[in-house]
Amino acid sequence: MSKNFLLFFLLFSFYGFSQEDAWVYFNDKPNAQAFFDNPLATMTQRALDRRLAQGITLDVSDAPIEQSYIDGIATSVGIEIKANSKWLNCLHIRGSITDILALNSLSYVDHIRFANATLNNKMINSNPFNPVNKQMETTTTFAYGNSANQIQMINGQVLHQANFTGSGKIIAVLDSGFIGVDTIAPFNRFFANGLFLGGYNYVAGNTNVFSAHNHGTMTLSCMVGFVDGQLVGTAPDAQYYLFVTEDVSGENPVEESYWVQAAEEADRLGVDVISTSLGYFEYDNVNYSHTYEEMTGNVAFASQGANIAYSKGMIVVASAGNSGGSSEPHIGVPAEASNVIAVGAVKSDRTYASFSSIGPSFDARIKPDVMAQGENAVLSTITGVITTASGTSFSCPIMAGAITSFWQAIPWATNAQVIDFVKQSADRFTTPDALYGYGIPNFQTAMDIASLSIDEPHKTVFFVYPNPVTNQVIVTFPSNLEEATISVHNALGQLVLSQSISRNNIKINLEFLETGLYYYNIKGGSLLQTGKLIKE
């Protein structure tokens, strides 16, 4: 056997048969119309209502992946399906390079993207394995504390005093596991008041979320934990879904796919806010690792999913990361995504915590977005002990819970408006920087800004009458608006009318609609008004 042939054989043996992670993307969804005809078959009414309230229509990304495509990949030689994404119409798969590339022969496969970017460029690179620390680092100090400071720093107590505690809102927590949540005292109120709605463990493939790891227990306690005189979460009356997406045994891109799959489920269930104290930059296989140059807002798989979650009407709040003192101090995935609120950490005295990951993003966007207490944050351990720990893992849920309670106070607002109000309330809004972003929000200020946005004379209301309507509805305009757009959706969330209207053209024909309940959105200038119509 010649040396050249031997070298080729060894390379083929290593690279042809070694296991790689990849995403296989499909070129269509042939049964999408069946979904549009009956979206309630796969989505909840609450999910549709959340979109209706924000003028968001269903699109093809909401339709399930074609099952025959999944079956075809599942039966392909050497391929293991690890996760799926209807939003991105793809599967996360694992197999040899040869077996993965063979999928290109399938007519319904659009393209394949390897987690190892060098393989996408058709280059063979070394495949070193270098285990990295999970980006969920926490430093428990065991110092006894009171949670007042972390709430009062952002003026969150103002929300609670006005009875805005997250009631009526739903938060999805994406984390590594929630050991002890179902048994320890700080969560007794959580279960007694029916705040736990369910969840799923994507790593284990079962519904057991009260296992695997303690990190989710601690982050959840910052929002819903309650021990009188010791710990009060920032959204103690919100309801919660718990999802395990982080595999604590190692760092692999499949965790990004689990994350997106959980975000899709959160959307389907009608969740309002996603809180995720997870971050991705380096992987055990260094060829899978992200680079700073990729931090442009929508390149990484989880960042793409987070942006889509925002487009569906949810707010995604993510920890900035704990790499501020490392050789790569920048914020990672998905916090770097364009439409994610990345939360950095400050000390109890409002000064920057040295471990908090910094900005800007590679494309020079402001990151982090906002800050909250992350050093010596007060929380619960898995044994129910109230203690302190440090990390952006905790500044994230503190902020996510406060945002949820704030959204309860302004139910008319879209997710984009809520985010804008929060940023505008922050103490460095006019002078953001790479350490603090826009700074520490003040929820009293945010309430004031939101109040002004609806109290100004030119933002009064459109008048829609008659209601119930038989054939024709009339829309009258606020004093200084001349044009607007009205959209009407049926009870399934399907768009049935979209029409431009003006002060001189205020009559809208609805004769073609069947009798029943409809929802309207009228957008004119910066005013968005929503309401219900009864068609007789």
mmCIF file of N, CA, C and O in Angstrom, residues 1 18 21 29 41 82 102 112 149 153 166 169 205 224 230 242 269 280 282 311 344 361 379 408 421 438 471 498 518:
data_model
loop_
_atom_site.group_PDB
_atom_site.id
_atom_site.type_symbol
_atom_site.label_atom_id
_atom_site.label_comp_id
_atom_site.label_asym_id
_atom_site.label_seq_id
_atom_site.Cartn_x
_atom_site.Cartn_y
_atom_site.Cartn_z
ATOM 1 N N MET A 1 0.861 -1.186 0.000
ATOM 2 C CA MET A 1 0.000 0.000 0.000
ATOM 3 C C MET A 1 0.897 1.235 0.000
ATOM 4 O O MET A 1 1.774 1.379 0.833
ATOM 5 N N SER A 18 -16.341 9.834 11.252
ATOM 6 C CA SER A 18 -16.503 10.533 12.526
ATOM 7 C C SER A 18 -17.847 11.239 12.537
ATOM 8 O O SER A 18 -18.370 11.648 11.504
ATOM 9 N N ASP A 21 -22.249 17.178 13.630
ATOM 10 C CA ASP A 21 -23.577 17.771 13.796
ATOM 11 C C ASP A 21 -23.857 18.689 12.613
ATOM 12 O O ASP A 21 -22.953 19.381 12.112
ATOM 13 N N LYS A 29 -43.091 23.398 2.486
ATOM 14 C CA LYS A 29 -44.029 22.767 3.422
ATOM 15 C C LYS A 29 -45.309 22.491 2.633
ATOM 16 O O LYS A 29 -46.233 23.316 2.614
ATOM 17 N N ALA A 41 -55.502 23.332 15.403
ATOM 18 C CA ALA A 41 -55.124 21.922 15.504
ATOM 19 C C ALA A 41 -53.729 21.775 16.108
ATOM 20 O O ALA A 41 -53.415 20.736 16.712
ATOM 21 N N LYS A 82 -31.721 14.737 16.096
ATOM 22 C CA LYS A 82 -31.575 15.205 17.469
ATOM 23 C C LYS A 82 -32.637 16.240 17.858
ATOM 24 O O LYS A 82 -33.032 16.327 19.019
ATOM 25 N N ALA A 102 -24.889 12.707 1.744
ATOM 26 C CA ALA A 102 -25.742 11.885 0.885
ATOM 27 C C ALA A 102 -27.186 12.378 0.884
ATOM 28 O O ALA A 102 -27.941 12.107 -0.062
ATOM 29 N N ILE A 112 -27.727 21.821 3.323
ATOM 30 C CA ILE A 112 -27.206 21.293 4.591
ATOM 31 C C ILE A 112 -26.202 22.290 5.138
ATOM 32 O O ILE A 112 -25.375 22.836 4.399
ATOM 33 N N ASN A 149 -32.994 44.803 47.569
ATOM 34 C CA ASN A 149 -32.110 45.654 46.774
ATOM 35 C C ASN A 149 -32.232 45.376 45.277
ATOM 36 O O ASN A 149 -32.275 46.308 44.461
ATOM 37 N N MET A 153 -33.582 48.414 43.055
ATOM 38 C CA MET A 153 -32.619 49.009 42.131
ATOM 39 C C MET A 153 -33.278 49.408 40.817
ATOM 40 O O MET A 153 -32.938 50.427 40.195
ATOM 41 N N GLY A 166 -47.278 40.282 37.534
ATOM 42 C CA GLY A 166 -47.181 39.277 36.478
ATOM 43 C C GLY A 166 -48.446 38.491 36.252
ATOM 44 O O GLY A 166 -48.485 37.626 35.358
ATOM 45 N N LYS A 169 -49.969 36.889 32.822
ATOM 46 C CA LYS A 169 -48.878 36.720 31.864
ATOM 47 C C LYS A 169 -48.210 35.366 32.059
ATOM 48 O O LYS A 169 -48.249 34.785 33.150
ATOM 49 N N GLY A 205 -35.775 13.969 26.591
ATOM 50 C CA GLY A 205 -36.915 13.527 25.788
ATOM 51 C C GLY A 205 -38.095 13.087 26.630
ATOM 52 O O GLY A 205 -38.811 12.155 26.252
ATOM 53 N N VAL A 224 -40.144 33.847 40.754
ATOM 54 C CA VAL A 224 -41.372 33.376 41.401
ATOM 55 C C VAL A 224 -41.138 32.843 42.814
ATOM 56 O O VAL A 224 -42.080 32.513 43.518
ATOM 57 N N GLN A 230 -37.605 37.266 53.150
ATOM 58 C CA GLN A 230 -36.297 36.857 52.656
ATOM 59 C C GLN A 230 -36.166 36.954 51.142
ATOM 60 O O GLN A 230 -35.186 37.468 50.623
ATOM 61 N N LEU A 242 -41.661 25.393 32.138
ATOM 62 C CA LEU A 242 -40.250 25.123 32.371
ATOM 63 C C LEU A 242 -39.727 24.166 31.309
ATOM 64 O O LEU A 242 -40.286 23.080 31.128
ATOM 65 N N LEU A 269 -47.861 27.670 22.860
ATOM 66 C CA LEU A 269 -48.642 27.670 24.101
ATOM 67 C C LEU A 269 -49.124 29.063 24.506
ATOM 68 O O LEU A 269 -49.857 29.207 25.477
ATOM 69 N N TYR A 280 -24.040 30.710 24.427
ATOM 70 C CA TYR A 280 -23.194 29.837 23.609
ATOM 71 C C TYR A 280 -22.160 30.653 22.846
ATOM 72 O O TYR A 280 -22.482 31.629 22.177
ATOM 73 N N GLU A 282 -18.259 29.081 22.903
ATOM 74 C CA GLU A 282 -17.314 27.997 22.663
ATOM 75 C C GLU A 282 -17.981 26.643 22.863
ATOM 76 O O GLU A 282 -18.862 26.494 23.719
ATOM 77 N N SER A 311 -40.587 38.033 16.502
ATOM 78 C CA SER A 311 -41.506 38.354 15.406
ATOM 79 C C SER A 311 -42.893 37.764 15.632
ATOM 80 O O SER A 311 -43.865 38.217 15.028
ATOM 81 N N GLY A 344 -26.946 42.440 31.311
ATOM 82 C CA GLY A 344 -25.670 42.338 31.986
ATOM 83 C C GLY A 344 -25.841 42.450 33.488
ATOM 84 O O GLY A 344 -26.953 42.619 33.998
ATOM 85 N N SER A 361 -21.744 44.386 19.788
ATOM 86 C CA SER A 361 -21.759 43.254 18.865
ATOM 87 C C SER A 361 -20.747 43.533 17.760
ATOM 88 O O SER A 361 -20.257 44.665 17.613
ATOM 89 N N LEU A 379 -31.386 34.438 46.062
ATOM 90 C CA LEU A 379 -32.110 33.372 45.384
ATOM 91 C C LEU A 379 -32.218 32.152 46.292
ATOM 92 O O LEU A 379 -31.743 32.145 47.415
ATOM 93 N N GLN A 408 -47.923 43.515 32.190
ATOM 94 C CA GLN A 408 -49.261 43.377 32.770
ATOM 95 C C GLN A 408 -49.888 44.751 33.005
ATOM 96 O O GLN A 408 -51.102 44.943 32.832
ATOM 97 N N PHE A 421 -39.988 51.120 25.910
ATOM 98 C CA PHE A 421 -40.232 51.830 27.169
ATOM 99 C C PHE A 421 -39.168 51.475 28.204
ATOM 100 O O PHE A 421 -38.692 52.346 28.947
ATOM 101 N N TYR A 438 -27.617 50.374 27.710
ATOM 102 C CA TYR A 438 -28.448 51.537 28.032
ATOM 103 C C TYR A 438 -28.576 51.748 29.542
ATOM 104 O O TYR A 438 -29.167 52.730 29.983
ATOM 105 N N ASN A 471 -73.310 45.304 7.801
ATOM 106 C CA ASN A 471 -72.658 45.286 6.488
ATOM 107 C C ASN A 471 -71.473 46.240 6.399
ATOM 108 O O ASN A 471 -70.508 45.970 5.705
ATOM 109 N N SER A 498 -57.364 43.642 5.067
ATOM 110 C CA SER A 498 -56.312 44.626 5.305
ATOM 111 C C SER A 498 -56.560 45.763 4.342
ATOM 112 O O SER A 498 -56.558 45.560 3.118
ATOM 113 N N TYR A 518 -64.711 38.919 15.550
ATOM 114 C CA TYR A 518 -63.503 39.293 14.827
ATOM 115 C C TYR A 518 -62.682 40.255 15.677
ATOM 116 O O TYR A 518 -63.198 40.877 16.617
#
